[in-house]
CSV table of C-alpha atoms in Angstrom, one decimal:
chain,number,residue,atom,x,y,z
L,8,MET,CA,-31.6,1.1,41.2
L,9,ALA,CA,-29.3,1.6,37.7
L,10,VAL,CA,-26.0,2.8,37.6
L,11,GLU,CA,-24.1,3.4,34.5
L,12,VAL,CA,-21.0,3.1,33.3
L,13,THR,CA,-19.6,5.7,31.1
L,14,MET,CA,-16.2,5.8,29.3
L,15,PRO,CA,-13.5,7.3,31.9
L,16,GLN,CA,-11.2,10.2,31.7
L,17,MET,CA,-7.8,8.2,31.0
L,18,GLY,CA,-5.2,10.9,30.0
L,19,GLU,CA,-5.8,14.8,29.7
L,20,SER,CA,-5.3,14.9,25.5
L,21,VAL,CA,-7.3,11.1,25.0
L,22,VAL,CA,-10.7,12.1,24.1
L,23,GLU,CA,-11.8,8.1,23.0
L,24,GLY,CA,-11.3,5.2,23.8
L,25,THR,CA,-12.2,1.2,22.2
L,26,VAL,CA,-14.1,-1.2,23.5
L,27,THR,CA,-11.9,-4.0,22.5
L,28,LYS,CA,-13.0,-6.9,24.4
L,29,TRP,CA,-16.7,-7.5,27.1
L,30,LEU,CA,-15.3,-9.2,29.7
L,31,VAL,CA,-19.6,-9.9,31.0
L,32,LYS,CA,-22.7,-10.6,29.8
L,33,VAL,CA,-26.4,-9.2,30.2
L,34,GLY,CA,-27.8,-11.4,32.7
L,35,ASP,CA,-23.8,-12.1,34.7
L,36,SER,CA,-23.9,-11.1,38.4
L,37,VAL,CA,-20.8,-8.3,39.1
L,38,GLN,CA,-19.2,-7.2,41.9
L,39,GLU,CA,-17.6,-3.6,43.2
L,40,ASP,CA,-14.8,-3.2,41.1
L,41,GLN,CA,-14.6,-6.0,39.0
L,42,PRO,CA,-13.5,-5.8,35.9
L,43,LEU,CA,-16.4,-5.0,33.1
L,44,CYS,CA,-14.3,-4.5,29.9
L,45,GLU,CA,-10.6,-4.0,28.1
L,46,ILE,CA,-10.9,-0.5,26.7
L,47,SER,CA,-7.8,0.9,24.6
L,48,THR,CA,-6.7,4.3,23.6
L,49,ASP,CA,-4.0,5.6,21.8
L,50,LYS,CA,-2.0,5.8,24.8
L,51,VAL,CA,-2.8,3.3,27.3
L,52,ASP,CA,-4.9,-0.1,27.3
L,53,THR,CA,-6.7,-0.8,30.8
L,54,GLU,CA,-9.6,-2.3,32.1
L,55,ILE,CA,-12.7,-1.0,33.6
L,56,PRO,CA,-14.1,-1.9,36.8
L,57,SER,CA,-17.7,-1.7,38.0
L,58,PRO,CA,-18.7,0.9,39.7
L,59,GLY,CA,-21.3,-0.9,42.1
L,60,ALA,CA,-22.3,-4.7,43.0
L,61,GLY,CA,-25.4,-6.2,41.1
L,62,VAL,CA,-26.6,-7.6,37.2
L,63,ILE,CA,-25.3,-6.5,33.9
L,64,ALA,CA,-29.0,-5.2,32.4
L,65,ARG,CA,-27.6,-4.0,29.0
L,66,LEU,CA,-24.8,-3.6,26.9
L,67,VAL,CA,-25.0,-0.4,25.4
L,68,ALA,CA,-21.4,-0.1,23.4
L,69,ALA,CA,-20.1,-3.2,21.0
L,70,GLU,CA,-16.6,-4.7,20.4
L,71,GLY,CA,-14.6,-2.6,18.6
L,72,GLN,CA,-16.7,0.4,18.7
L,73,THR,CA,-14.8,3.6,19.5
L,74,LEU,CA,-17.1,6.2,21.6
L,75,PRO,CA,-15.9,9.4,23.5
L,76,ILE,CA,-15.0,10.2,27.1
L,77,GLY,CA,-18.5,10.0,29.0
L,78,ALA,CA,-20.8,8.1,26.6
L,79,LEU,CA,-22.8,5.1,28.0
L,80,LEU,CA,-20.9,1.7,28.1
L,81,ALA,CA,-23.8,-0.3,30.3
L,82,VAL,CA,-26.3,-0.6,32.3
L,83,ILE,CA,-26.0,-2.5,36.2
L,84,GLU,CA,-29.5,-3.1,38.1
L,85,THR,CA,-27.8,-3.0,41.9
L,86,ALA,CA,-27.9,-5.7,43.9
L,87,GLY,CA,-31.3,-6.8,45.1
L,88,ALA,CA,-33.2,-5.7,41.5
L,89,ALA,CA,-32.3,-8.9,39.6
L,90,ALA,CA,-36.0,-9.5,38.9
L,91,ARG,CA,-36.3,-5.7,37.1
L,92,VAL,CA,-33.4,-6.3,34.8
L,93,ALA,CA,-34.4,-5.3,31.6
L,94,LYS,CA,-34.3,-7.6,28.2
L,95,PRO,CA,-30.7,-7.6,26.2
L,96,ALA,CA,-30.8,-4.0,24.0
L,97,ARG,CA,-30.2,-3.9,21.3
L,98,VAL,CA,-26.4,-4.0,20.7
L,99,ILE,CA,-25.1,-0.5,18.8
L,100,ALA,CA,-22.8,-1.6,15.7
L,101,PRO,CA,-19.9,0.2,15.7
L,102,PRO,CA,-19.1,2.0,12.2
L,103,ALA,CA,-17.3,0.4,9.2
L,104,LYS,CA,-14.2,2.0,9.6
L,105,ALA,CA,-13.8,2.2,13.2
L,106,ALA,CA,-13.9,-1.9,13.3
L,107,ALA,CA,-12.2,-2.1,10.7
L,108,ALA,CA,-9.1,-0.1,12.3
L,109,VAL,CA,-9.3,-2.5,15.3
L,110,VAL,CA,-9.3,-5.8,13.4
L,111,VAL,CA,-6.0,-4.1,11.4
L,112,ALA,CA,-4.4,-3.3,15.0
L,113,ARG,CA,-5.2,-6.1,16.7
L,114,ALA,CA,-4.7,-9.1,14.0
L,115,PRO,CA,-1.1,-9.4,14.2
L,116,ALA,CA,-1.0,-9.9,18.2
L,117,GLU,CA,-4.0,-12.3,18.3
L,118,ALA,CA,-3.0,-14.5,14.9
L,119,VAL,CA,0.4,-15.6,16.8
L,120,PRO,CA,-0.2,-18.5,19.0
L,121,LEU,CA,2.0,-19.1,22.0
L,122,VAL,CA,4.4,-21.9,21.9
L,123,ALA,CA,3.9,-22.1,26.0
L,124,PRO,CA,2.4,-19.0,27.3
L,125,LEU,CA,4.3,-16.8,29.7
L,126,ALA,CA,1.3,-16.8,32.5
L,127,PRO,CA,0.6,-20.6,32.4
L,128,LYS,CA,-3.3,-20.6,34.6
L,129,ARG,CA,-2.2,-22.0,38.0
L,130,ALA,CA,-3.6,-22.6,41.0
L,131,ALA,CA,-4.0,-19.4,43.4
L,132,SER,CA,-3.9,-21.7,46.8
L,133,VAL,CA,-4.4,-24.8,47.3
L,134,GLY,CA,-7.7,-26.8,45.8
L,135,GLY,CA,-8.2,-22.8,44.4
L,136,PRO,CA,-9.6,-22.2,40.6
L,137,PRO,CA,-7.2,-21.7,37.9
L,138,ARG,CA,-6.0,-18.0,38.1
L,139,ARG,CA,-7.4,-16.2,34.7
L,140,TYR,CA,-6.1,-13.5,33.3
L,141,SER,CA,-7.1,-10.8,30.9
L,142,PRO,CA,-5.8,-10.1,27.5
L,143,VAL,CA,-4.9,-6.1,28.4
L,144,VAL,CA,-2.4,-8.6,31.4
L,145,LEU,CA,-1.4,-10.7,29.6
L,146,ARG,CA,-0.1,-8.8,27.0
L,147,MET,CA,1.4,-6.3,29.2
L,148,ALA,CA,3.1,-9.0,31.2
L,149,GLU,CA,4.6,-10.7,28.1
L,150,GLU,CA,6.0,-7.0,26.9
L,151,ARG,CA,7.8,-5.9,30.1
L,152,GLY,CA,8.6,-10.1,30.8
L,153,ILE,CA,6.7,-10.2,34.0
L,154,ASP,CA,5.7,-13.9,35.1
L,155,LEU,CA,2.0,-13.6,36.7
L,156,ASN,CA,2.5,-15.7,39.3
L,157,LEU,CA,4.8,-13.6,41.0
L,158,VAL,CA,2.5,-10.6,40.7
L,159,PRO,CA,-0.5,-10.1,43.6
L,160,GLY,CA,-4.2,-9.8,42.4
L,161,SER,CA,-5.9,-7.5,43.9
L,162,GLY,CA,-9.4,-8.2,42.2
L,163,ILE,CA,-11.9,-10.8,42.9
L,164,GLY,CA,-10.4,-13.8,43.7
L,165,GLY,CA,-7.0,-12.6,43.5
L,166,ARG,CA,-7.4,-11.4,39.8
L,167,VAL,CA,-4.7,-9.6,38.2
L,168,SER,CA,-5.2,-6.1,36.9
L,169,LYS,CA,-3.3,-3.6,34.9
L,170,ARG,CA,-2.5,-1.5,37.7
L,171,ASP,CA,-0.6,-4.5,39.6
L,172,ILE,CA,1.4,-4.9,37.1
L,173,GLU,CA,2.4,-1.6,37.2
L,174,HIS,CA,2.8,-1.3,40.9
L,175,TYR,CA,4.6,-4.5,40.7
L,176,LEU,CA,7.0,-2.4,38.2
L,177,GLU,CA,7.7,-0.1,40.6
L,178,ALA,CA,7.9,-2.3,43.9
L,179,LEU,CA,10.5,-3.9,41.4
L,180,GLN,CA,12.5,-0.8,40.8
L,181,ARG,CA,12.3,0.2,44.6
L,182,GLY,CA,14.2,-3.3,45.0
L,183,GLN,CA,11.2,-4.3,47.3
L,184,VAL,CA,9.4,-7.0,45.6
L,185,PRO,CA,11.9,-10.3,46.6
L,186,VAL,CA,13.1,-12.0,43.3
L,187,PRO,CA,13.6,-15.7,43.9
L,188,PRO,CA,17.4,-16.7,43.7
L,189,HIS,CA,17.1,-20.1,41.2
L,190,GLY,CA,14.5,-18.4,39.3
L,191,PRO,CA,10.9,-18.0,39.2
L,192,GLU,CA,9.8,-21.5,39.8
L,193,ALA,CA,11.0,-21.1,43.2
L,194,ALA,CA,9.2,-18.2,44.7
L,195,TYR,CA,5.8,-20.8,43.7
L,196,PRO,CA,3.6,-22.0,46.9
L,197,ALA,CA,3.6,-25.7,47.5
L,198,ALA,CA,0.4,-25.9,45.9
L,199,VAL,CA,1.6,-25.2,42.7
L,200,ALA,CA,3.0,-28.7,42.5
L,201,GLN,CA,0.8,-31.1,43.7
L,202,GLY,CA,1.5,-35.1,44.0
L,203,ALA,CA,-1.6,-37.2,41.7
L,204,ALA,CA,-3.5,-37.3,45.1
L,205,GLY,CA,-3.8,-33.4,45.6
L,206,THR,CA,-1.8,-32.4,48.5
L,207,PRO,CA,1.0,-30.3,48.7
L,208,THR,CA,4.2,-32.0,47.6
L,209,ALA,CA,8.5,-31.2,47.4
L,210,ARG,CA,9.1,-29.1,45.0
L,211,GLN,CA,9.1,-30.3,41.7
L,212,GLU,CA,11.1,-29.5,38.1
L,213,ALA,CA,8.9,-28.7,35.6
L,214,PRO,CA,8.5,-31.0,32.2
L,215,PRO,CA,11.0,-29.5,28.9
L,216,THR,CA,9.0,-27.5,26.8
L,217,PRO,CA,8.0,-29.6,23.9
L,218,PRO,CA,8.6,-28.9,20.2
L,219,PRO,CA,7.1,-26.6,18.8
L,220,ALA,CA,3.6,-28.3,17.4
L,221,ALA,CA,2.7,-27.7,13.3
L,222,GLY,CA,1.8,-24.2,12.7
L,223,MET,CA,2.5,-23.0,15.9
L,224,VAL,CA,5.2,-20.2,16.1
L,225,PHE,CA,8.2,-20.0,18.4
L,226,ARG,CA,8.5,-17.5,21.1
L,227,PRO,CA,11.7,-17.3,22.4
L,228,PRO,CA,11.7,-17.6,26.6
L,229,VAL,CA,11.3,-14.3,28.7
L,230,TYR,CA,14.1,-13.1,31.0
L,231,GLN,CA,12.4,-12.5,34.6
L,232,PRO,CA,14.2,-9.7,36.6
L,233,ARG,CA,16.5,-10.7,39.4
L,234,GLU,CA,17.7,-9.2,42.8
L,235,GLY,CA,19.6,-5.2,41.7
L,236,ASP,CA,17.6,-5.8,37.6
L,237,VAL,CA,16.2,-2.2,36.9
L,238,VAL,CA,13.0,-2.9,35.1
L,239,GLU,CA,12.7,0.4,33.1
L,240,PRO,CA,9.4,0.3,31.2
L,241,PHE,CA,9.0,1.4,27.2
L,242,THR,CA,8.2,5.5,26.8
L,243,ARG,CA,5.5,5.5,24.1
L,244,ARG,CA,8.4,7.6,21.9
L,245,ARG,CA,10.4,4.2,22.7
L,246,LYS,CA,7.3,1.8,21.7
L,247,LEU,CA,6.7,3.9,18.7
L,248,ILE,CA,9.8,3.5,17.7
L,249,ALA,CA,10.4,-0.5,18.5
L,250,GLU,CA,7.0,-0.7,15.8
L,251,HIS,CA,8.2,1.1,13.4
L,252,MET,CA,11.3,-0.7,13.5
L,253,VAL,CA,10.5,-4.0,13.7
L,254,TYR,CA,7.6,-3.3,10.5
L,255,SER,CA,10.5,-2.2,8.4
L,256,LYS,CA,12.6,-5.0,8.8
L,257,THR,CA,10.4,-7.7,8.5
L,258,HIS,CA,8.6,-5.8,5.7
L,259,SER,CA,11.5,-4.5,3.7
L,260,PRO,CA,14.6,-6.6,2.8
L,261,HIS,CA,17.2,-4.3,3.5
L,262,VAL,CA,20.5,-4.2,1.4
L,263,GLY,CA,23.8,-2.2,2.5
L,264,THR,CA,26.0,-1.3,0.9
L,265,VAL,CA,29.1,0.9,1.7
L,266,ALA,CA,31.3,3.5,0.1
L,267,GLU,CA,34.4,5.5,0.8
L,268,VAL,CA,34.8,8.8,0.1
L,269,ASP,CA,37.3,11.4,0.1
L,270,LEU,CA,36.5,14.6,2.0
L,271,THR,CA,39.8,16.3,1.7
L,272,LYS,CA,38.7,19.0,-0.7
L,273,VAL,CA,34.8,19.5,1.2
L,274,MET,CA,37.0,19.8,4.4
L,275,THR,CA,39.2,22.3,2.8
L,276,LEU,CA,36.9,24.4,1.8
L,277,ARG,CA,34.9,24.4,4.6
L,278,GLU,CA,38.1,25.4,6.4
L,279,ALA,CA,37.7,28.5,4.1
L,280,ARG,CA,34.3,29.2,4.6
L,281,LYS,CA,33.7,28.1,8.4
L,282,ASP,CA,34.5,31.8,10.3
L,283,ALA,CA,32.8,34.3,7.9
L,284,PHE,CA,30.0,31.5,7.2
L,285,HIS,CA,29.5,31.8,11.6
L,286,LYS,CA,29.7,35.6,11.1
L,287,ARG,CA,27.0,35.4,8.7
L,288,GLU,CA,24.6,33.3,9.6
L,289,GLY,CA,25.3,32.8,13.4
L,290,PHE,CA,25.8,29.1,13.6
L,291,SER,CA,28.6,27.1,12.9
L,292,LEU,CA,28.9,25.0,8.9
L,293,THR,CA,28.8,21.3,9.7
L,294,LEU,CA,29.2,18.9,7.1
L,295,LEU,CA,25.5,17.7,7.3
L,296,PRO,CA,24.2,20.3,5.2
L,297,ILE,CA,26.8,19.7,2.5
L,298,ALA,CA,26.1,15.8,2.8
L,299,ALA,CA,22.5,16.4,2.3
L,300,ILE,CA,22.9,18.7,-0.6
L,301,ALA,CA,25.2,16.0,-2.1
L,302,THR,CA,22.3,13.5,-1.6
L,303,VAL,CA,19.5,15.7,-3.0
L,304,ARG,CA,21.7,15.6,-6.0
L,305,ALA,CA,22.2,12.5,-6.3
L,306,LEU,CA,18.6,11.7,-5.6
L,307,LYS,CA,17.2,13.9,-8.9
L,308,GLU,CA,19.6,11.9,-11.5
L,309,PHE,CA,18.4,8.6,-9.9
L,310,PRO,CA,14.4,9.3,-9.3
L,311,ARG,CA,14.2,5.7,-8.2
L,312,MET,CA,15.4,6.1,-4.5
L,313,ASN,CA,13.0,8.6,-4.3
L,314,SER,CA,9.9,6.4,-3.8
L,315,SER,CA,7.9,4.4,-2.0
L,316,VAL,CA,5.8,1.3,-2.4
L,317,ALA,CA,2.2,1.0,-2.1
L,318,GLY,CA,0.7,-2.7,-2.6
L,319,ASP,CA,2.3,-4.3,-6.0
L,320,SER,CA,3.1,-0.7,-6.8
L,321,VAL,CA,6.2,1.8,-6.8
L,322,ILE,CA,5.7,5.3,-6.3
L,323,LEU,CA,8.1,7.4,-7.9
L,324,ARG,CA,7.8,10.6,-5.8
L,325,LYS,CA,8.0,13.9,-7.4
L,326,ASP,CA,9.1,15.8,-4.9
L,327,ILE,CA,12.3,15.1,-2.8
L,328,ASN,CA,11.5,15.9,0.8
L,329,LEU,CA,14.3,15.0,3.2
L,330,GLY,CA,14.1,13.5,6.8
L,331,ILE,CA,17.0,14.6,8.6
L,332,ALA,CA,17.6,12.1,11.9
L,333,MET,CA,18.3,13.6,15.0
L,334,ASP,CA,18.5,12.8,18.6
L,335,ALA,CA,15.7,13.8,21.3
L,336,GLU,CA,15.9,13.3,25.1
L,337,GLU,CA,12.8,10.7,24.4
L,338,GLY,CA,14.8,8.9,21.6
L,339,LEU,CA,15.3,9.2,18.2
L,340,VAL,CA,13.4,11.7,15.5
L,341,VAL,CA,13.6,12.8,11.6
L,342,PRO,CA,12.3,15.6,11.5
L,343,VAL,CA,11.7,16.5,7.0
L,344,ILE,CA,12.7,19.4,5.1
L,345,LYS,CA,10.3,19.1,2.2
L,346,GLY,CA,11.1,21.0,-1.5
L,347,VAL,CA,14.5,20.7,-0.1
L,348,ASP,CA,15.8,19.9,-3.9
L,349,THR,CA,15.1,23.8,-4.7
L,350,LEU,CA,17.7,24.7,-1.7
L,351,SER,CA,21.4,25.8,-1.9
L,352,VAL,CA,23.9,24.2,1.1
L,353,VAL,CA,23.2,27.3,3.1
L,354,GLY,CA,19.3,27.3,2.9
L,355,LEU,CA,20.0,23.6,4.0
L,356,ALA,CA,22.3,24.8,6.5
L,357,ARG,CA,19.4,26.9,7.8
L,358,GLU,CA,16.8,24.6,7.8
L,359,ILE,CA,18.8,21.9,9.7
L,360,GLU,CA,19.5,24.6,12.3
L,361,ARG,CA,16.1,25.6,12.8
L,362,LEU,CA,14.5,21.6,13.1
L,363,ARG,CA,17.5,21.0,15.3
L,364,ARG,CA,16.1,24.0,17.8
L,365,LYS,CA,12.3,23.2,17.6
L,366,VAL,CA,14.4,19.1,18.4
L,367,LEU,CA,15.8,21.3,22.1
L,368,GLU,CA,12.8,23.3,22.6
L,369,LYS,CA,10.6,20.2,21.9
L,370,SER,CA,8.5,21.8,19.8
L,371,LEU,CA,7.9,20.2,16.8
L,372,THR,CA,4.5,19.6,15.3
L,373,PRO,CA,3.4,16.3,13.4
L,374,ASP,CA,3.7,18.5,10.0
L,375,ASP,CA,7.8,18.4,10.5
L,376,LEU,CA,8.0,14.7,10.6
L,377,SER,CA,5.7,14.5,8.1
L,378,GLY,CA,5.9,13.1,4.2
L,379,GLY,CA,10.2,12.5,4.3
L,380,SER,CA,10.9,11.0,1.1
L,381,PHE,CA,14.6,10.1,1.7
L,382,THR,CA,16.7,10.0,5.3
L,383,LEU,CA,20.4,10.9,5.8
L,384,SER,CA,21.4,10.1,9.0
L,385,ASN,CA,24.5,11.3,11.0
L,386,PRO,CA,24.9,9.3,14.6
L,387,GLY,CA,28.0,11.0,15.0
L,388,ARG,CA,31.5,11.8,14.9
L,389,GLU,CA,33.3,9.7,17.0
L,390,GLY,CA,33.9,5.7,17.3
L,391,ASN,CA,31.2,5.6,14.7
L,392,LEU,CA,33.6,3.8,11.5
L,393,TYR,CA,30.2,2.9,9.1
L,394,GLY,CA,26.9,1.5,10.0
L,395,PHE,CA,23.6,0.3,8.4
L,396,ALA,CA,20.7,2.5,8.9
L,397,ILE,CA,16.8,0.5,9.3
L,398,ILE,CA,15.0,2.5,6.3
L,399,ASN,CA,12.3,4.9,7.9
L,400,GLN,CA,8.9,3.5,6.2
L,401,PRO,CA,7.3,4.8,3.4
L,402,GLN,CA,10.7,5.0,2.1
L,403,VAL,CA,12.8,2.2,0.1
L,404,GLY,CA,16.4,3.8,1.4
L,405,ILE,CA,18.6,5.5,3.9
L,406,LEU,CA,21.8,7.0,4.0
L,407,ARG,CA,24.0,6.8,6.9
L,408,MET,CA,27.1,9.2,7.7
L,409,GLY,CA,30.2,7.6,8.8
L,410,GLU,CA,33.4,9.2,11.1
L,411,VAL,CA,35.5,11.2,9.5
L,412,LYS,CA,39.1,10.6,10.3
L,413,LYS,CA,42.2,11.1,8.7
L,414,ARG,CA,44.4,8.5,7.3
L,415,PRO,CA,47.4,7.5,5.0
L,416,VAL,CA,45.9,6.4,1.7
L,417,VAL,CA,47.6,5.2,-1.5
L,418,ILE,CA,47.1,8.2,-4.6
L,419,GLU,CA,47.8,8.7,-7.9
L,420,VAL,CA,50.0,11.5,-9.0
L,421,ASP,CA,51.3,12.3,-12.1
L,422,GLY,CA,50.4,8.5,-12.9
L,423,LEU,CA,52.5,7.4,-9.9
L,424,ASP,CA,51.0,5.7,-7.0
L,425,ALA,CA,52.1,7.9,-4.0
L,426,LEU,CA,51.3,7.7,0.2
L,427,ALA,CA,49.0,10.8,0.9
L,428,VAL,CA,47.4,11.8,4.3
L,429,ARG,CA,44.3,12.4,3.7
L,430,THR,CA,40.0,12.9,5.4
L,431,MET,CA,38.2,10.4,4.6
L,432,MET,CA,35.1,9.2,5.6
L,433,TYR,CA,32.6,5.9,5.1
L,434,LEU,CA,29.4,6.4,3.8
L,435,ALA,CA,26.8,3.4,3.9
L,436,LEU,CA,23.1,2.3,2.2
L,437,SER,CA,20.7,0.7,3.5
L,438,TYR,CA,17.9,0.3,0.4
L,439,ASP,CA,15.0,-1.9,-0.4
L,440,HIS,CA,15.5,-4.5,-2.5
L,441,ARG,CA,12.1,-5.5,-3.4
L,442,VAL,CA,12.7,-1.7,-5.5
L,443,ILE,CA,15.9,-1.3,-5.9
L,444,ASP,CA,18.7,-3.7,-7.2
L,445,GLY,CA,22.5,-4.0,-6.1
L,446,VAL,CA,23.2,-2.2,-9.7
L,447,LEU,CA,20.7,0.9,-9.1
L,448,GLY,CA,22.1,1.0,-4.8
L,449,ASN,CA,25.7,1.1,-5.9
L,450,ARG,CA,25.0,3.5,-8.5
L,451,PHE,CA,24.0,6.3,-6.6
L,452,LEU,CA,26.0,5.4,-3.4
L,453,TYR,CA,28.7,6.2,-5.8
L,454,ARG,CA,27.6,9.4,-7.5
L,455,THR,CA,26.4,10.9,-3.7
L,456,ALA,CA,30.4,9.9,-2.8
L,457,ARG,CA,31.4,11.4,-6.1
L,458,ILE,CA,29.5,14.5,-5.6
L,459,LEU,CA,31.1,15.1,-2.2
L,460,GLU,CA,34.7,14.6,-3.9
L,461,ASP,CA,34.2,17.0,-6.1
L,462,ALA,CA,33.0,19.7,-3.7
L,463,ASP,CA,31.5,21.7,-6.0
L,464,PHE,CA,29.6,23.8,-3.7
L,465,GLU,CA,28.7,27.7,-2.7
L,466,LEU,CA,28.9,28.4,0.6
């Protein structure tokens, strides 16, 4: 009797999955619930268990192939029918596009050798075989800082699955997993440290980690949870933010420069117009749309700041699409205002308010978040003197507003120096040194600051 293994449903919005690795081959005997292959989707990575015991008759899907939910992956001849196992079927070659996509996605992780693996293959019991871990499990353990020797395995021979790690994390959060008081090595059974004769001995100290060999990459030690720690796995949004930020820092050589801006005229103008503006528009007039207009005017004067890198070329973009960094419940988002150079201060203020409401209502669409050519960030008014933001790829610059404060400043009055109280702000620019040199970056920032100080805006 043949049993079919199909692509399972792995979430409401998941419609397909990619076979990243087969853990068995044709002719292998398998037990029920034994992992057969590793599947990757846009939301999860998981292992597909065997629906029954038997012998692998056919592997229909190829590694790297992306298939829809319900598609046939393999065929198992149930126990006792090994004699009827068919010859290996021709493996379907994955489409070139899908295979290439997998190579791009997986290559960075696979190309980095570990100096000392996070989860070495230790004996599961006295005289027992080494514990083996799938790439999915190893990756999860590394990302979350888990020593796999402390995780009970529910699979064949104590094999640790993704579900086991998730249960272990849940137990840690509930405080139900005992954590060794003197480090994770204290929790290993005596069989882990055995003498030359193979009999259990007293706890042995781990040998010092050897220096990295030639061609190896240093990997810092991963912190192991202790009693009282709270383990909080990354949400999908936080994972995407982390990947984007790391990519930006490793690909764009960031340079930062700061300008001091006198906002006295701007704040006086805003104070005079804010009540009429609120009555007419129904929301408050803030400094953000004014700073955005100043940024857009400077971008029109320095079009290289409104560009993107593509391979060995720089593309000077025709449209100015300004991203506005906003704080959301699940993390930072950057909705984009298209064609912002055609808007007035009032029109831009309306667009910012519209997007702010969509963020609160969690109704942003992919179109709202795409197409940005430059980004403006305003982290808030409290405790934010200035700071350098990470460039939002594939852009080449991001401007970050600092705290607005009144300070005593030396100004010139009738040719003489005088001390006056002025409304001041620091404006910080991060730019990509592959495309923007220091002179251009400074000139752009200086021009943005002067536009703000002149306060020539229609409100």
